[in-house]
Structures are given as C-alpha cells and as structure tokens.
Coordinates of C-alpha atoms and ligand atoms in Angstrom, one line a residue:
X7 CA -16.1 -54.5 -6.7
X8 CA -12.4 -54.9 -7.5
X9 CA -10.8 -52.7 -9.4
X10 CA -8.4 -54.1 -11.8
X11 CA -5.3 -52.2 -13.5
X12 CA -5.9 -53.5 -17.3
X13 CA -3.4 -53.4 -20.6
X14 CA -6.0 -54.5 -23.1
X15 CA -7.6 -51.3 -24.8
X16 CA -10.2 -53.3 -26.3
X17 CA -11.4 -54.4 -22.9
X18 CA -11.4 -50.8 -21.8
X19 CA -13.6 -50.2 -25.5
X20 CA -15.9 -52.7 -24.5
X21 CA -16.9 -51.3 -21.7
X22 CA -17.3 -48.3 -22.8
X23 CA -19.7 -49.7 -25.3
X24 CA -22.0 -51.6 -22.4
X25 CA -21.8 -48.0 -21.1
X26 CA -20.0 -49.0 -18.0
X27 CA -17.0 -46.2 -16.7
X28 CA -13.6 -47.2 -17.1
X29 CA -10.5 -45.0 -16.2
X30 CA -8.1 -43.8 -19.4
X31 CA -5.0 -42.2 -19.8
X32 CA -4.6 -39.2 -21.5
X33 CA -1.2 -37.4 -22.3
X34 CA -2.4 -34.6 -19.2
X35 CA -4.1 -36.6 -16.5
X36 CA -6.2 -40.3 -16.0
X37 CA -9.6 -39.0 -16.7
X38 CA -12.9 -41.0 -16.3
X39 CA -14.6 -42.1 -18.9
X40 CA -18.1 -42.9 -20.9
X41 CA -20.2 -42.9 -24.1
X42 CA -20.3 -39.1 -24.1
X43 CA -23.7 -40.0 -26.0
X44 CA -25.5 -42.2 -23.4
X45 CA -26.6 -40.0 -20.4
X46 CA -27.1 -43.4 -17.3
X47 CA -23.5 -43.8 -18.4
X48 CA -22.6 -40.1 -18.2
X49 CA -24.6 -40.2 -14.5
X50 CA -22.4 -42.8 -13.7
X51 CA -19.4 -40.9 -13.8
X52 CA -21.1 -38.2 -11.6
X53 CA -21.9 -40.5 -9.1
X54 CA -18.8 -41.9 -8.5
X55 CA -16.7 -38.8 -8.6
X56 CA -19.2 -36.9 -6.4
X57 CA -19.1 -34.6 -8.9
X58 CA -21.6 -31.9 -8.5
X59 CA -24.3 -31.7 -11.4
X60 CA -23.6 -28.0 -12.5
X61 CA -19.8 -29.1 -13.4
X62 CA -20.0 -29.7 -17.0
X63 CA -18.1 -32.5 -18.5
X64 CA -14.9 -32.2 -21.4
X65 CA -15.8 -34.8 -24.6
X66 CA -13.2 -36.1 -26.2
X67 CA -12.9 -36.8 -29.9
X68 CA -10.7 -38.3 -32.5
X69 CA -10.2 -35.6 -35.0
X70 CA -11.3 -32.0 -35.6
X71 CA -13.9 -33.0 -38.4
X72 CA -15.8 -34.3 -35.2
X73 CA -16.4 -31.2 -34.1
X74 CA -19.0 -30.4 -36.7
X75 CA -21.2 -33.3 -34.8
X76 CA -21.3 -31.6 -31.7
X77 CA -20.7 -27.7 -32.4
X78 CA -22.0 -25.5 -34.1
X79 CA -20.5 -21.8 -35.4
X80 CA -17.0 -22.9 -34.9
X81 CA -14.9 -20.2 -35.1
X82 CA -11.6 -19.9 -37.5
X83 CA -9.4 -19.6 -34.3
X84 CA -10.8 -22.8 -33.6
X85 CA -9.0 -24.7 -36.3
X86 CA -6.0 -21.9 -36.4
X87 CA -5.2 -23.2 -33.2
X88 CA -5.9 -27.0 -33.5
X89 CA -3.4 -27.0 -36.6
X90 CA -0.9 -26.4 -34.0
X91 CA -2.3 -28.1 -30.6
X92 CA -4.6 -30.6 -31.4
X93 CA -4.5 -33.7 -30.8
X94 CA -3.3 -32.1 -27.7
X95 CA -3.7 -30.4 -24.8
X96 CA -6.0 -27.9 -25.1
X97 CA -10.4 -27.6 -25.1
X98 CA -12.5 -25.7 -26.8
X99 CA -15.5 -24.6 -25.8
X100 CA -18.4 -24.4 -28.2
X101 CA -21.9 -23.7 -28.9
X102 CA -23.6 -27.3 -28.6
X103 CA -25.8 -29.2 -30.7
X104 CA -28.4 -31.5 -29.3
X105 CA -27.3 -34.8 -29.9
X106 CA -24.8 -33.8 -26.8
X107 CA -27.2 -34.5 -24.2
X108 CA -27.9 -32.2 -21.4
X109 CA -26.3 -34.0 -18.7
X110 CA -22.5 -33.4 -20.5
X111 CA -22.7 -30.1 -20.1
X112 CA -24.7 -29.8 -16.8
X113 CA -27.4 -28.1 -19.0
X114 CA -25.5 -25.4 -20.4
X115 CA -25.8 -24.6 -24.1
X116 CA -21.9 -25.5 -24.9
X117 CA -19.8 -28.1 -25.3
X118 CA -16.3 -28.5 -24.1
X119 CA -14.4 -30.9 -26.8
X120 CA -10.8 -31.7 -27.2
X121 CA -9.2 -34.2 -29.3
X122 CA -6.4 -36.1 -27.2
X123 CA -3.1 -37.0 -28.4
X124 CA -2.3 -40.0 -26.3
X125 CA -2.3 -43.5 -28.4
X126 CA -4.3 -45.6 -25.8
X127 CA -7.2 -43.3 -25.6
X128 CA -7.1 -42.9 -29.4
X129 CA -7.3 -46.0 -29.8
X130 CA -10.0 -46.5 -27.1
X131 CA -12.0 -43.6 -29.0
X132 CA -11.4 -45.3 -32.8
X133 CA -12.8 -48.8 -31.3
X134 CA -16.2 -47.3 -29.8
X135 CA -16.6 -44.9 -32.5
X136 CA -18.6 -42.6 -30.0
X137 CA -17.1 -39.5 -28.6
X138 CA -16.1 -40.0 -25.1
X139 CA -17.0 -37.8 -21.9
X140 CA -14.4 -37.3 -19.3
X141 CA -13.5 -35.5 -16.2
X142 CA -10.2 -36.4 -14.4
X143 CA -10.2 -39.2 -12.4
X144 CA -10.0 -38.2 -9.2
X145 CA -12.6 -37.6 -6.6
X146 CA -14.2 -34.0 -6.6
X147 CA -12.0 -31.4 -5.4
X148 CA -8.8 -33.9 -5.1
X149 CA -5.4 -33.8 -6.5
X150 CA -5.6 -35.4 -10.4
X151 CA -4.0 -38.3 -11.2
X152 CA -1.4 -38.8 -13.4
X153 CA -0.5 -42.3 -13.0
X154 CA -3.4 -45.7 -13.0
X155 CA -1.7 -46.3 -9.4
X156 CA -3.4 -42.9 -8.6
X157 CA -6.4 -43.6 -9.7
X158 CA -6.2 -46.5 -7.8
X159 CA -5.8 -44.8 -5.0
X160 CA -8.7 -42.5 -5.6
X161 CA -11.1 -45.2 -7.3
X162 CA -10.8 -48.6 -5.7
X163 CA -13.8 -50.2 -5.2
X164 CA -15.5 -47.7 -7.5
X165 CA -14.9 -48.8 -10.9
X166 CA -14.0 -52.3 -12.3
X167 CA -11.4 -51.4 -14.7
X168 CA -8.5 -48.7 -14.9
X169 CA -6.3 -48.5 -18.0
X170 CA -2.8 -48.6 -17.4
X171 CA -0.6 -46.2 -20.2
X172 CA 2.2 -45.6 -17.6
X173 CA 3.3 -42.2 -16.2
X174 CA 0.9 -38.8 -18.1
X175 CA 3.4 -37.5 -20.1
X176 CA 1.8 -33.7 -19.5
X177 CA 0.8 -34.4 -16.1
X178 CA -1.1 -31.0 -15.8
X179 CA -5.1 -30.6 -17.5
X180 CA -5.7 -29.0 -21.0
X181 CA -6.6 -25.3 -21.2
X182 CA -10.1 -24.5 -21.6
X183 CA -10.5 -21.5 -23.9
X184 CA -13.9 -20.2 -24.7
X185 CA -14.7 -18.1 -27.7
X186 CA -17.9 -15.4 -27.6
X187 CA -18.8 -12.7 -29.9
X188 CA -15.1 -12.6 -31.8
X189 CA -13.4 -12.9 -28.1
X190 CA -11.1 -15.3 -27.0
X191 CA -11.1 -16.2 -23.3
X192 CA -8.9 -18.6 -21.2
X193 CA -11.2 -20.3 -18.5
X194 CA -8.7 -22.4 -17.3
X195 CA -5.0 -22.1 -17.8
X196 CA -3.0 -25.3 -18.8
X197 CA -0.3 -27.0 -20.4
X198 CA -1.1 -24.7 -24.0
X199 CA -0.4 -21.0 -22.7
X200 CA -1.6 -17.7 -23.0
X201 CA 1.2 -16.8 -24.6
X202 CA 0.5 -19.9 -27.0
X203 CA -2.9 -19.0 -27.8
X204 CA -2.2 -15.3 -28.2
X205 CA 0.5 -16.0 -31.0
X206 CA -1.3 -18.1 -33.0
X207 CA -4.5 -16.1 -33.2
X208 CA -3.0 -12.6 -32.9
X209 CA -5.4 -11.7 -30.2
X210 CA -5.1 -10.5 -26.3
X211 CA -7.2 -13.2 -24.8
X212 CA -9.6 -12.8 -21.9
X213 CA -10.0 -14.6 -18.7
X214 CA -13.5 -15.3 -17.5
X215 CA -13.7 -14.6 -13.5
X216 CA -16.3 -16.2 -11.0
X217 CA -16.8 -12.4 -10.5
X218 CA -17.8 -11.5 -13.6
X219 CA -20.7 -13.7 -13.2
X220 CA -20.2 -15.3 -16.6
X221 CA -19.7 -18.8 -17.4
X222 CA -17.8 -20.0 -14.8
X223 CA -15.9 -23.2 -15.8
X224 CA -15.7 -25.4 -12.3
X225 CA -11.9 -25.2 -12.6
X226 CA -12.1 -22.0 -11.5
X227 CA -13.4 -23.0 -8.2
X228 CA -11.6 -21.6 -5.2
X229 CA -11.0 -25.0 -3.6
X230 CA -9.7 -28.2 -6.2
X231 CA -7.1 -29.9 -6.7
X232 CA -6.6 -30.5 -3.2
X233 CA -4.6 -32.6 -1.0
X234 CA -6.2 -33.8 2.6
X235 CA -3.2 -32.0 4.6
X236 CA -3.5 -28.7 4.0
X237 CA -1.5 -26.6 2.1
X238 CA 0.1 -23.1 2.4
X239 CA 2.0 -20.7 1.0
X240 CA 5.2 -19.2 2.2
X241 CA 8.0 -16.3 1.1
X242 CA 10.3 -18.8 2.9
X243 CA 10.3 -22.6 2.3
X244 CA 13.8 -23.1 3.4
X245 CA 12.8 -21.8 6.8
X246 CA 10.5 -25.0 6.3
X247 CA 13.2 -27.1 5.1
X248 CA 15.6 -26.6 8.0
X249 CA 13.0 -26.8 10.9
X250 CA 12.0 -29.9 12.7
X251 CA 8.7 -31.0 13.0
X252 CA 6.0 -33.0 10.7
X253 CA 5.6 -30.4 7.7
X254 CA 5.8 -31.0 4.9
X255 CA 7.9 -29.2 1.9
X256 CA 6.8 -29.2 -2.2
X257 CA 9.2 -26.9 -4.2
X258 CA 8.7 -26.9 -7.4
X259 CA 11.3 -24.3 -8.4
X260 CA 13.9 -27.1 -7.7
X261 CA 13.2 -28.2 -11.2
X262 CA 15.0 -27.4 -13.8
X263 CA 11.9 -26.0 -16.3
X264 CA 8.1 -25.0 -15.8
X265 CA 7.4 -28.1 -17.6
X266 CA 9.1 -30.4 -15.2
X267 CA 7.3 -28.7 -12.7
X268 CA 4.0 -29.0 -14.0
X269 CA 4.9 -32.8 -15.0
X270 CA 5.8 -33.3 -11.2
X271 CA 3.0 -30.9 -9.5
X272 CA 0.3 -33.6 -8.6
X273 CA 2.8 -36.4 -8.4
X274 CA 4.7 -34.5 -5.5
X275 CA 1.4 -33.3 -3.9
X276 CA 0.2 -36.9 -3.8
X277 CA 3.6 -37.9 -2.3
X278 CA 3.4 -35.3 0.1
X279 CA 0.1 -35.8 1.2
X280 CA 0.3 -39.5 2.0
X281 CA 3.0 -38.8 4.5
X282 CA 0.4 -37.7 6.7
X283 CA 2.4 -34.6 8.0
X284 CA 0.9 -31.9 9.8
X285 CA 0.8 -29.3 7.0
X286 CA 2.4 -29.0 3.7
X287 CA 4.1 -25.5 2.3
X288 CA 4.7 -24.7 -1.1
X289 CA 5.7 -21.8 -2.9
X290 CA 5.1 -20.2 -6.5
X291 CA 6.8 -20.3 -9.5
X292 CA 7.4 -17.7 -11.9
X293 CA 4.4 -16.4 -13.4
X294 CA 4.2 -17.0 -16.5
X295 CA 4.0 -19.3 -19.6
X296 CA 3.1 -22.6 -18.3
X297 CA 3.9 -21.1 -14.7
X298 CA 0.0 -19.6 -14.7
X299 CA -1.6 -23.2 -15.1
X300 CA 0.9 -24.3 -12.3
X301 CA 0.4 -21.7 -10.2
X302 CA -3.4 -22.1 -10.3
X303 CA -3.9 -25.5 -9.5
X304 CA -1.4 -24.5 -6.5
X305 CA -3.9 -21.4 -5.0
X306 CA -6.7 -23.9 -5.7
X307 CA -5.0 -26.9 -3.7
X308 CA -4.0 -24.1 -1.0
X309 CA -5.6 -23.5 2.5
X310 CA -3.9 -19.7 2.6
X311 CA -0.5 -18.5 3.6
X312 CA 1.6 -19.8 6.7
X313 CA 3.8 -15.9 7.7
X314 CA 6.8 -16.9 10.6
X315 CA 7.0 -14.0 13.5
X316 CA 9.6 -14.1 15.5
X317 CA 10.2 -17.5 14.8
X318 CA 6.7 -18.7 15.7
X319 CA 4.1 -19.2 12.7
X320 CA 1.0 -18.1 12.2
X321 CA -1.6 -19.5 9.4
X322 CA -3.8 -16.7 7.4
X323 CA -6.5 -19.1 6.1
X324 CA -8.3 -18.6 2.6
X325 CA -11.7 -17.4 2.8
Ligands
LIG426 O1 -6.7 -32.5 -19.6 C1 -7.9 -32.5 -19.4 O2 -8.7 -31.6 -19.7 C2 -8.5 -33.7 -18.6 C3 -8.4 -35.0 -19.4 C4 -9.0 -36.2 -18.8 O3 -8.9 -34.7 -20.7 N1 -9.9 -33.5 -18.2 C5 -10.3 -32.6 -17.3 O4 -11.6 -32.6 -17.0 O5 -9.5 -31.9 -16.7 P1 -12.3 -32.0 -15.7 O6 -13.7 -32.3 -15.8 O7 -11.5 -32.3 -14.6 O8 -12.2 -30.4 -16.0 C6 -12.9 -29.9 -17.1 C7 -13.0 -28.4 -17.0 C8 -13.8 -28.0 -15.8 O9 -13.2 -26.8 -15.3 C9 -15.1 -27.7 -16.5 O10 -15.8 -26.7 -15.7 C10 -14.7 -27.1 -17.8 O11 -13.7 -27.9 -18.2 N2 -15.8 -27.2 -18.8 C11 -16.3 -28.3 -19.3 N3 -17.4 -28.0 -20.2 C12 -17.5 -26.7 -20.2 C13 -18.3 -25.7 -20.8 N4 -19.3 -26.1 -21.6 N5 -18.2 -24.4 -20.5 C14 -17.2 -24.0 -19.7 N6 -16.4 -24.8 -19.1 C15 -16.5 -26.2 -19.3
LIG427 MG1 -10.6 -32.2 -12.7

C-alpha cells in the first residue's frame, strides 16, 4: 500500500464512511482516525498502531450537544469548562452509553470525548456525521506527530491516505480530565492547564496516579512518547553543548514561552532523533502552567538521568 499525503477533506470523509482509517489533523497532534461507531474500523486503528487493547480510544465530536449521545450524567463543570475550551484542546471523560461500543473504550464503562477546533477535521466530522475515534498517529509508545510528513514517517505503507492541514498549531495532546463523585481529576496534563481548569470551576483538581490503582489513562504510562535514541536528563546541557561527540542536545528553555515549547517539543525530538546520535539530553522547564504537560511527555520520552563525574558520565537508567 502507498500512502498518499491528500488535500481533499471529502476524500478523507469518504473513507471514513467505507470505515477505512485515514490520518487527520487536529489543532494538538495528527491523530488516526475511524467511525467511532463501527468497531472492524475501530480494530483497525489498533492493529496498525500496535496499540495495546486495554488503551482506550478519545472520540471526537462536532459540538457539545453531542455529548448527550454518548454520556450520560454529565456534570455542570463539564459545560462550565467547554464554554471556555471547547472546541479545543481538552477531553472529558464520561460515563458511557452503549451505542459507544466496547472496543472505544477498551471495555471500560467511560467515554473519553472532545470536540476539536481544527477546520479540516470539523469538517471531516460534519461530512460523515458520525463521531470519530482517534488516537495520535504515531506508532505505540512513539513521539506524536504534529505534521502529515510525520505521520508519514510513522505510517507509510500502513494506511492509504494522510490528510495534510500543515503544521498542528498546539503541537502537544489535549488534557484528559475525569470527573467522579463531584471530583475533578487531571489524568493527563496538556495544552488546557491545571491552573485553567481550576479557575473556571473553582475547584483543586486531582491527579489520578498508576499507584492509586484507579483508572489509569495509558498516557500515564511510564514509557511514551518516545524517541528510538534514548533520552536523558541533565542539570547541565551546556556541558552537552560544548563537548564533542555524537549526542544529541533538545533545549526547550531556548524558547521564548511554554507554548513555543510545547509547539516545538515533538517536532525537535523527531529532528533529534533522526540524527541517529548516540544519546539525546534534555532538560526541564519550569513547572508549571503548560510546563506540566511539557514536562510529562519529556519523563515519559526519557530513559533516566545522564550525572557527569569528574568529567566522565555516567547514565542512572529509569526503572
Ligand atoms: O489531542 C489529543 O487528545 C489527540 C488528538 C488526535 O485528538 N489524541 C490523543 O489520543 O492524544 P491518544 O489515544 O494518543 O491519547 C488518549 C488518552 C490516552 O492517555 C487514553 O488512555 C486516555 O486518553 N483515555 C481515553 N479514553 C479514556 C477513558 N475512558 N478513561 C480514561 N482515559 C482515557
Ligand atoms: Mg498518543
């Protein structure tokens, strides 16, 4: 199978329609997408990402009277927080009904659905009239792409068509906030922050750790996002930038805000990781705001810390 790069949204409906996969841009990242209603096409999108089968799937949706199909006690923060977000960046996670079938949502009892601001998918979405399942396009565990190029790269041969809407204006995924028993949790962090959510609703929210043993949303895997060098942390990149050798450097404090930062995240990973070097080493960025969502994908992509002794260096792997 070729994979084509395609301009024609109605070509990229059509498929959808036959319940074939076709890649989509979103304003966050490429994701890969099917009738969210038709389960063979929903398998199909496991297949080709390797995606395991307890990884439950985001559907998209064109407006936030949709959400009465799919959900059911839908909370007021819910729409408190769509006024301001949605169509946008963020998902919410809620009880399902059955017409989502089980294979969405790896057999849990919710539903993730956001409602995406970008014009081609929109558009995609109000010419199948079906809500639309979709993980980002990458392989399982890989680095997300923001541009049809990269899911080029991560796709070819895989799927027949890849819509192109240039460059993902967000370039990092939505957040993923849950809501159980009048609590508001943040299972992953993204481009709407903490600090977003928290002012809106007038609430502390949660976060929902692996450890907990709650629903754990797959983002929240210790290993994603990854590039095939490793990569490693260090207190001192320009140690890294001054020494010879194959490494490779991604500093993301070099841009001016956390938002050019998180625009460029997967882009610069991508770059860095086709250069074949040895290792890659990266640091944090500040904490906070959109910072969080950066610095998670970054501990997610990361194989552990690289410490320098006495001018040699030493690697303190992840476990
Ligand atoms: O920005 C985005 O969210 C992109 C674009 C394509 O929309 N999509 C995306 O999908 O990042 P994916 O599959 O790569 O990540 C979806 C996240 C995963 O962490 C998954 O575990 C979580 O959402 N998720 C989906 N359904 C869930 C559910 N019912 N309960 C908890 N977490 C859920
Ligand atoms: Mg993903």
């Amino acid at each position: 199978m070729k994979t084509k790069i395609i301009n024609n949204p109605d070509t990229a409906a059509g498929e959808v329609l036959k319940g074939n996969i076709v890649a989509l841009p979103t304003e966050t990242v490429y994701g890969l997408a099917a009738d969210a209603l038709n389960p063979e096409a929903v398998l199909k999108i496991y297949e080709t990402k390797k995606r395991p089968d307890f990884n439950p799937l985001i559907v998209h949706v064109g407006d936030i009277s949709d959400f009465e199909k799919y959900a059911v006690n839908i909370p007021a923060e819910v729409y408190a927080i769509a006024e301001k977000f949605s169509p946008g960046p963020v998902t919410y996670v809620l009880p399902k009904k059955d017409v989502i079938p089980d294979i969405v949502t790896a057999g849990i009892d919710t539903v993730a659905l956001r409602i995406p601001s970008h014009p081609l998918f929109r558009e995609v979405l109000r010419k199948c009239g079906c809500p639309i399942a979709a993980p980002s396009a990458n392989m399982f565990g890989r680095i997300s792409p923001t541009t049809a190029e990269d899911v080029l790269k991560e796709l070819s041969g895989k799927i027949d068509f890849i819509l192109d809407g240039g460059r993902c204006p967000i370039g990092i995924e939505s957040t993923v906030v849950s809501f159980e028993e009048g609590n508001i949790f943040i299972l992953r962090h993204g481009y709407v922050t903490k600090e977003d959510i928290e002012k809106i609703t007038g609430r502390e929210t949660g976060e929902i750790t692996d450890a907990a043993g709650k629903i754990s949303s797959p983002g929240m895997l210790k290993s994603h996002y990854a590039p095939v060098t490793p990569l490693y942390f260090t207190d001192n990149i320009e140690y890294f930038k001054n020494k010879a050798g194959n490494i490779g450097v991604v500093d993301l404090s070099l841009y001016r805000s956390l938002k050019e930062a998180a625009l460029n995240l997967f882009a610069d990973l991508r770059k860095a990781d086709e250069k074949k070097y040895e290792y890659i080493v990266t640091k944090r960025v500040d904490n906070k705001d959109l910072g969080r969502a950066v610095n998670d994908r970054l501990a997610k992509a990361s194989s552990g810390t690289v410490m320098i002794e006495n001018g040699s260096v030493s690697f303190l792997n992840k476990k």
